[in-house]
Short mmCIF file of C-alpha atoms in Angstrom, two decimals:
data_model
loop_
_atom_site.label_atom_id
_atom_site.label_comp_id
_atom_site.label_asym_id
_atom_site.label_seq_id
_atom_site.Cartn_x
_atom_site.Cartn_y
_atom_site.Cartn_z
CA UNK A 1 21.72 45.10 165.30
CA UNK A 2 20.18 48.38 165.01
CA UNK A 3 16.35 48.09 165.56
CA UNK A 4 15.84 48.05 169.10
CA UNK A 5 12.18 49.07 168.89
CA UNK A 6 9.88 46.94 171.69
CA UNK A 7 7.63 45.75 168.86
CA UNK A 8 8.38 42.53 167.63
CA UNK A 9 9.30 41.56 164.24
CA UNK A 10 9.75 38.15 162.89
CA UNK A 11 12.47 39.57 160.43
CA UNK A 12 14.73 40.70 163.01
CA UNK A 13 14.12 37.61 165.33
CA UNK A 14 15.03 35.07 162.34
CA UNK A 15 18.26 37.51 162.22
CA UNK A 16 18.97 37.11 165.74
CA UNK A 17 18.26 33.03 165.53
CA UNK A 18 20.35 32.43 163.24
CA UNK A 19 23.50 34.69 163.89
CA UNK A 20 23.32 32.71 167.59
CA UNK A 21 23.24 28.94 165.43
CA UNK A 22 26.12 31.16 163.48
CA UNK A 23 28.06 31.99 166.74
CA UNK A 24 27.38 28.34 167.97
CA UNK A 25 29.22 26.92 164.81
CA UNK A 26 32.13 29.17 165.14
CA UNK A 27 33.07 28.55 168.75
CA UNK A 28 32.69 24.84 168.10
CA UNK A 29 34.90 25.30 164.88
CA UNK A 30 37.74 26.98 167.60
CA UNK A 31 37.23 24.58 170.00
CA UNK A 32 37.35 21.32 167.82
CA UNK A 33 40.92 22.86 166.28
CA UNK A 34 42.45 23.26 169.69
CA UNK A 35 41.38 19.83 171.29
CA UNK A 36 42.28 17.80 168.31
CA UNK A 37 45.51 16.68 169.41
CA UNK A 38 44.19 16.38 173.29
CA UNK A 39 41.03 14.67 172.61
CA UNK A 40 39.53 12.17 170.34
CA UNK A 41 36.80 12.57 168.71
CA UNK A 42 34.98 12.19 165.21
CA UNK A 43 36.16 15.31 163.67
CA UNK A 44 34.11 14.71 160.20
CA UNK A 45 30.64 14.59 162.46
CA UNK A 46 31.99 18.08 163.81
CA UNK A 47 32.33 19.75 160.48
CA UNK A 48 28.94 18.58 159.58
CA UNK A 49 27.74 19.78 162.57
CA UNK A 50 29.39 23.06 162.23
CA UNK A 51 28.13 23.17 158.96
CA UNK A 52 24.73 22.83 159.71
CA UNK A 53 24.57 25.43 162.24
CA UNK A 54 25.87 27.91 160.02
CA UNK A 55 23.39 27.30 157.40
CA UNK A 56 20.74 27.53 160.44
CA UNK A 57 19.89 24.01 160.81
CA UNK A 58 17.08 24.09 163.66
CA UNK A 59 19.04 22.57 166.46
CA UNK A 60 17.24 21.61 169.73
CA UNK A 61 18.21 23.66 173.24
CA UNK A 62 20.13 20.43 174.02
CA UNK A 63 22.75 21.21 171.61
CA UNK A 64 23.58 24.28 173.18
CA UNK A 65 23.02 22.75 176.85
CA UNK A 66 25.41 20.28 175.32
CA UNK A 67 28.08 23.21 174.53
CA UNK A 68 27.56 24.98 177.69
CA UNK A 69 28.70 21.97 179.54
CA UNK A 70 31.66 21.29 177.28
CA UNK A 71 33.00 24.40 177.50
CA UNK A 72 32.75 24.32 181.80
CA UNK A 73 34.59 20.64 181.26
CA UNK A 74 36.92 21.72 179.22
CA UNK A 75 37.71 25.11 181.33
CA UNK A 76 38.18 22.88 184.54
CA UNK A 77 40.73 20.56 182.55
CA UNK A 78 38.22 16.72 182.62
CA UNK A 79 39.25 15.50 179.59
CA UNK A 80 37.01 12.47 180.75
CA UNK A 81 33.56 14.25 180.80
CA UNK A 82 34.72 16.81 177.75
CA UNK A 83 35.13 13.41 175.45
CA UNK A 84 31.45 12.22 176.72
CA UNK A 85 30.19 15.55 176.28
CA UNK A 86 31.80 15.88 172.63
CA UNK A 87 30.44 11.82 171.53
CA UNK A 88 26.89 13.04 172.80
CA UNK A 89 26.76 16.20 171.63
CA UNK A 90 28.16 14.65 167.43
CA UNK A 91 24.66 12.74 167.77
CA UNK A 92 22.66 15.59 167.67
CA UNK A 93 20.41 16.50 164.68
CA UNK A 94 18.33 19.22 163.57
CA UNK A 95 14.40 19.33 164.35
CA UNK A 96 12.47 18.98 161.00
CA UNK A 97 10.38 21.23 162.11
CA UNK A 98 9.37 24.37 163.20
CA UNK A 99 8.92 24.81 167.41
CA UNK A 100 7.70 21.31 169.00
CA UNK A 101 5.33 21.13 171.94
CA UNK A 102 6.96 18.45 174.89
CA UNK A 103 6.18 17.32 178.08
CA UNK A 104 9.53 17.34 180.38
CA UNK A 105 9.32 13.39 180.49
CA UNK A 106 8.35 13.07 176.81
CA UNK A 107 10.28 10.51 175.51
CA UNK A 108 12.18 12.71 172.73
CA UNK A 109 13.83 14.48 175.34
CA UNK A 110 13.69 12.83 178.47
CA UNK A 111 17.36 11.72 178.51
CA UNK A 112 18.39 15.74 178.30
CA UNK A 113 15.87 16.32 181.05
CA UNK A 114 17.95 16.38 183.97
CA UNK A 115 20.50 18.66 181.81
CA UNK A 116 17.18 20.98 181.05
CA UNK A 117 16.83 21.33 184.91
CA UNK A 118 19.91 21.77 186.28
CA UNK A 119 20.98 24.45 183.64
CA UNK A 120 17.59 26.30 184.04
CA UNK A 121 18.30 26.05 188.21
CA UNK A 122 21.59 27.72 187.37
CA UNK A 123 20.75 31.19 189.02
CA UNK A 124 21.54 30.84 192.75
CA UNK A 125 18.92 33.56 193.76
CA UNK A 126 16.06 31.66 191.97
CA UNK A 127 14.25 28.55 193.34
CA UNK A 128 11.84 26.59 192.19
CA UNK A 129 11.17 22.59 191.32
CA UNK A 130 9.71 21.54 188.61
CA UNK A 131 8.65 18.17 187.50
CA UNK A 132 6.95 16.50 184.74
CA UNK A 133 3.18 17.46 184.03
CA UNK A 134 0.56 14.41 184.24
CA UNK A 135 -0.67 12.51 181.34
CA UNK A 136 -4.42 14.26 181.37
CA UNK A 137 -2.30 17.70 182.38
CA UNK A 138 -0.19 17.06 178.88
CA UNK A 139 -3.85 16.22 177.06
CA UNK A 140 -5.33 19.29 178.11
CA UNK A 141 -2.43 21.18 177.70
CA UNK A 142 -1.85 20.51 174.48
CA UNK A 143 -5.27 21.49 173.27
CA UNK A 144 -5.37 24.82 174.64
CA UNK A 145 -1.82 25.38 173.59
CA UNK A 146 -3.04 24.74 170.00
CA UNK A 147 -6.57 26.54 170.42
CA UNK A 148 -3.94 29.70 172.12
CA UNK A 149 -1.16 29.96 169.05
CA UNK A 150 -3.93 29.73 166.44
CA UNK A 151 -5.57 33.10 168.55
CA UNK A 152 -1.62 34.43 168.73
CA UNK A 153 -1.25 34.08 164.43
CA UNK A 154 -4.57 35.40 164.26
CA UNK A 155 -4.68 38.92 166.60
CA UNK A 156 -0.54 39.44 166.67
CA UNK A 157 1.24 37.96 163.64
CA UNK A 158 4.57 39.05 164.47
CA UNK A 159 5.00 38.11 167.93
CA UNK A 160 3.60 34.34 166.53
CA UNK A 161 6.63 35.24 163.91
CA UNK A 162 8.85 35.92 166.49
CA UNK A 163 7.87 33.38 168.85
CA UNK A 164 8.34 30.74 165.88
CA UNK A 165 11.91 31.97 164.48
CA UNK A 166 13.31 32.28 168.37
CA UNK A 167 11.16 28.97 170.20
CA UNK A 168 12.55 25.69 169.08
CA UNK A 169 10.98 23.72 171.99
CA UNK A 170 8.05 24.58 174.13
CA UNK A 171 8.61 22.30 177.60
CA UNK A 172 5.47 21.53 179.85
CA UNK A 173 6.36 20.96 182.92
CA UNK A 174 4.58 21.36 186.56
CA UNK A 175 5.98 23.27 189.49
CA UNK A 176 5.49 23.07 193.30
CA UNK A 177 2.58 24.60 194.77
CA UNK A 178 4.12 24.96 198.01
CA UNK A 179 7.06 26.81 196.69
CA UNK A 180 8.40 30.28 197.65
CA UNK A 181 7.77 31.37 194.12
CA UNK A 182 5.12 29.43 191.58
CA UNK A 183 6.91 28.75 188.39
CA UNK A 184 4.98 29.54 185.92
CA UNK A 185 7.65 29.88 183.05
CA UNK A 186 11.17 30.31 182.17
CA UNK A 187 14.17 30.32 179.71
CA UNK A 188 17.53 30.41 180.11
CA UNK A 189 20.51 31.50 177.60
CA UNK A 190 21.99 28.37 177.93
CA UNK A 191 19.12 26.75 176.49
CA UNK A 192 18.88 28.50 173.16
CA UNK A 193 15.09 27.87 171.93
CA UNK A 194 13.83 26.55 174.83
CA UNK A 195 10.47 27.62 176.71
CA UNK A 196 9.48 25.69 179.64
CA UNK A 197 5.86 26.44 180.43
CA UNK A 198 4.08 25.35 183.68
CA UNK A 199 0.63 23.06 182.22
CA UNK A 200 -1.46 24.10 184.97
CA UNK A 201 -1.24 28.00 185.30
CA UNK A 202 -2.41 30.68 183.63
CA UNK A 203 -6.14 30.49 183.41
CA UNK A 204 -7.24 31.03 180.09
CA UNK A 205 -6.07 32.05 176.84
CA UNK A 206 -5.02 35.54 177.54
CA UNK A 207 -2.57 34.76 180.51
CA UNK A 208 -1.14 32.43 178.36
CA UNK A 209 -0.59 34.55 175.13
CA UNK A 210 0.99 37.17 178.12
CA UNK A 211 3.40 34.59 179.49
CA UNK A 212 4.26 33.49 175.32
CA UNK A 213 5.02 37.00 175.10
CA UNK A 214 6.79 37.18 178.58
CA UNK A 215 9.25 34.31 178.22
CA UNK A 216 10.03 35.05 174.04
CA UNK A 217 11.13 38.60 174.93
CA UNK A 218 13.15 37.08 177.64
CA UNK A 219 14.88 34.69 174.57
CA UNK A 220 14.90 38.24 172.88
CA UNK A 221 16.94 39.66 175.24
CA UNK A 222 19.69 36.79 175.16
CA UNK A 223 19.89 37.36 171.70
CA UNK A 224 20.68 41.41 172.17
CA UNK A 225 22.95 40.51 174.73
CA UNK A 226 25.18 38.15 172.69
CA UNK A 227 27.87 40.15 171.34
CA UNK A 228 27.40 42.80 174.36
CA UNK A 229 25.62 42.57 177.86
CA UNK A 230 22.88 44.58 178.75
CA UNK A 231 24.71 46.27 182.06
CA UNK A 232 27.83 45.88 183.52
CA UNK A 233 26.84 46.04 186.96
CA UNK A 234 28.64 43.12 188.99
CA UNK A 235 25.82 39.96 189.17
CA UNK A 236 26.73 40.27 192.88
CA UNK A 237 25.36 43.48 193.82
CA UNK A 238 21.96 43.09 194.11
CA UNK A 239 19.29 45.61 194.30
CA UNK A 240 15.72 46.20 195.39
CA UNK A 241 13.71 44.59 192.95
CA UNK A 242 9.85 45.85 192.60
CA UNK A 243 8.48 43.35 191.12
CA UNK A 244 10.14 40.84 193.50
CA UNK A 245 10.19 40.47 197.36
CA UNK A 246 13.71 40.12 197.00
CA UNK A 247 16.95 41.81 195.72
CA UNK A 248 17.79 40.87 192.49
CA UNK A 249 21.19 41.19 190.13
CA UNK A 250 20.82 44.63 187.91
CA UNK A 251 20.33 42.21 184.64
CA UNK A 252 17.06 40.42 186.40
CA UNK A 253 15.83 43.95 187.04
CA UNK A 254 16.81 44.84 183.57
CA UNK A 255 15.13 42.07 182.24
CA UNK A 256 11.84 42.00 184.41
CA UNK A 257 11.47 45.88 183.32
CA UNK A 258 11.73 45.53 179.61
CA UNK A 259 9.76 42.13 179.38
CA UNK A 260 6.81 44.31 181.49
CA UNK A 261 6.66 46.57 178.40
CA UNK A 262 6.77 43.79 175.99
CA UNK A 263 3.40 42.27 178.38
CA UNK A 264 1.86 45.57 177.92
CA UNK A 265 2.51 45.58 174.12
CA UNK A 266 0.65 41.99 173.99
CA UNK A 267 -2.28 42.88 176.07
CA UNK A 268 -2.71 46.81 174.66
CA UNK A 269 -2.24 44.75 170.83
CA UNK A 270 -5.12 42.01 171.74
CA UNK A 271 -7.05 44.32 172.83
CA UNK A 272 -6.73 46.57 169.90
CA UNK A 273 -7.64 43.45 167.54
CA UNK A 274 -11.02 43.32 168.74
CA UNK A 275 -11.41 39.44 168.95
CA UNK A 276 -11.56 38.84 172.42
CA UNK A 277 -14.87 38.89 174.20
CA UNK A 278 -16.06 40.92 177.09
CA UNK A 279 -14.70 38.97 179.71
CA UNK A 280 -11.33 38.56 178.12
CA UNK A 281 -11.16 41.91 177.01
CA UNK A 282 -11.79 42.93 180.78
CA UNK A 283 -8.85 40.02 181.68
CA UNK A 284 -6.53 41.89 179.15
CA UNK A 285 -6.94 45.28 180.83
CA UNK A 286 -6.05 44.27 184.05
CA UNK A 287 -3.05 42.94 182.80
CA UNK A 288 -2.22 45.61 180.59
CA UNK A 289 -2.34 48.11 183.75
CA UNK A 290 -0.01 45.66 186.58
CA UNK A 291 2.17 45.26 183.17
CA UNK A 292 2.36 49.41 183.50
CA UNK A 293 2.69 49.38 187.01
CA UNK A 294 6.08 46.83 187.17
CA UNK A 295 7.25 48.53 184.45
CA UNK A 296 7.20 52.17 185.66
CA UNK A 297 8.50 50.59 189.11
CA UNK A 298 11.14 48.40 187.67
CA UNK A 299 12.56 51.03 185.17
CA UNK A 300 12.86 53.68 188.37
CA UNK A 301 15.30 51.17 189.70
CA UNK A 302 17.61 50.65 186.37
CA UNK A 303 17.42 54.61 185.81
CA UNK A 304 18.92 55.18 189.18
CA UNK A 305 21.47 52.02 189.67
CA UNK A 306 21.92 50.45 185.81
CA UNK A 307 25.27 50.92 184.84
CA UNK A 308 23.87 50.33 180.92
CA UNK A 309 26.43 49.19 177.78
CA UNK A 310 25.61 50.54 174.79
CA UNK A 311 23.53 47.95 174.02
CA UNK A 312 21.11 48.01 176.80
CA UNK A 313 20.53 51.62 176.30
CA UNK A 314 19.43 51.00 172.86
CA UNK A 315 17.37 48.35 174.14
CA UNK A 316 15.79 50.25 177.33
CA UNK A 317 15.14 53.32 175.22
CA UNK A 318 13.04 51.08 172.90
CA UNK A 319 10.34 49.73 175.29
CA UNK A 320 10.46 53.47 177.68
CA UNK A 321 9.46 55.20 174.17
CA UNK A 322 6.60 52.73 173.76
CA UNK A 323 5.92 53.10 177.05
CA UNK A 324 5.79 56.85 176.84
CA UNK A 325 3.71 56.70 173.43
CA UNK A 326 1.02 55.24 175.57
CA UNK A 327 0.80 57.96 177.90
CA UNK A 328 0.19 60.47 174.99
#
């Protein structure tokens, strides 16, 4: 990967898709040859399988939920739950279909839904609870979604490019009002593809195009950081985080800094379009200038504590020279 530029490109993102589906299928094709003569288990459904991946077959994020939690039975030696892991995870197929729109309960996926929300409560220092939206939520949700993507293909065709080639499944959910912190969206490495999306926030069409662009650059960012993390500060030392009221791991910084710029890209590019109206226009700009703000604030913290690979400089240095352009 060489083009670390903030702008996104569907291109690069179908790249970055399908060399992860690629990486998938190899580690399964490592692990199936060392547990063949320790467990049982169809080995013709895993060739297919592997086989399908590396052609790019559109697997959901429960196949790599399903992988994530092999690989911790596996590491901790029970056999038991690796050979129910393996059985469930050979009856997977590919989506038919570009990214699908779910509610958390929806039947398609409702028996991975507990995985879904225990792997995306993984981080210790992040709480929330989320839940399945209501039926008239889901309704309403699902029109604005539709009436919000056909505005995103319309004013910003690549980011709809690279939201389709890196978003397999966009997850309604609902999250606790009373909470510490609102959900309002989130993805997690773990769950390759997937976008969970709280039904009830963001107001209108604008905040929601900002929070597509939000959580896909955070999906972005697990791609970059697959052969190579961003930083290799410890997760344990944690750090004042701006655009949090607590300290946060260097990578959260990291991430919360570069997926500001990526916000203000979204917002300056709407803008720039000239479809929105005066009162979303107005919306946009406000955004556009907190997006600024946290990202001037978070990127003072990474300059003076981010121990940056490689990587991550290449990737930082993208989104401060857009940043920078802006102030020309």
């Amino acid at each position: 990967m060489t083009d670390f530029s903030l702008s996104p490109k569907g291109a690069r993102a179908r790249a970055i898709d399908l060399r992860m589906r690629q990486s998938l299928a190899d580690s399964l094709d490592y692990i199936a040859t060392e547990i063949h003569s320790l467990i049982n288990f169809d080995q013709k459904a895993m060739a297919g399988l592997v086989a399908q991946l590396r052609q790019g077959a559109r697997f959901a994020p429960s196949t790599f939920a399903l992988y994530t939690e092999l690989v911790l039975a596996l590491g901790s030696g029970d056999t038991t739950s690796a050979r129910l892991l393996l059985a469930e995870l050979l009856d997977e197929r590919p989506q038919q279909q570009g990214w699908r729109l779910l509610a958390l309960d929806d039947a398609d996926i409702r028996t991975q839904a507990p995985r879904y929300m225990r792997l995306m409560g993984s981080d210790p220092g992040t709480e929330f609870n989320i839940v399945p939206p209501t039926a008239q939520t889901v309704t309403q949700f699902r029109e604005r979604f539709a009436r919000t993507y056909r505005l995103l293909r319309t004013a910003l065709p690549e980011l709809a490019a690279e939201f389709d080639a890196l978003v397999s499944q966009v997850i309604m959910v609902e999250g606790d009002p009373v909470a510490k912190y609102q959900f309002d969206g989130g993805s997690s490495y773990m769950l390759w593809g997937g976008l969970f999306l709280n039904a009830t926030s963001h107001p209108n069409d604008v905040a929601l195009i900002e929070v597509m662009a939000h959580e896909s650059a955070h999906i972005l960012l697990f791609g970059y950081a697959s052969d190579e993390a961003l930083v290799n500060n410890d997760d344990d030392s944690l750090y004042h985080s701006p655009l949090r009221v607590d300290p946060r791991p260097m990578d959260g910084i990291f991430h919360a800094t570069y997926v500001s710029a990526r916000m203000h890209w979204a917002m300056a590019s709407l803008i720039a379009s000239g479809v929105l109206d005066d009162e979303a226009r107005e919306f946009a700009r406000a955004a556009m200038k907190a997006d600024q703000d946290n990202f001037a604030a978070g990127y003072s913290v990474v300059a003076e504590h981010g121990d940056l690979t490689a990587t991550g400089r290449a990737v930082m240095a993208g989104a401060l020279d857009y940043m920078d352009s802006i102030k020309a």
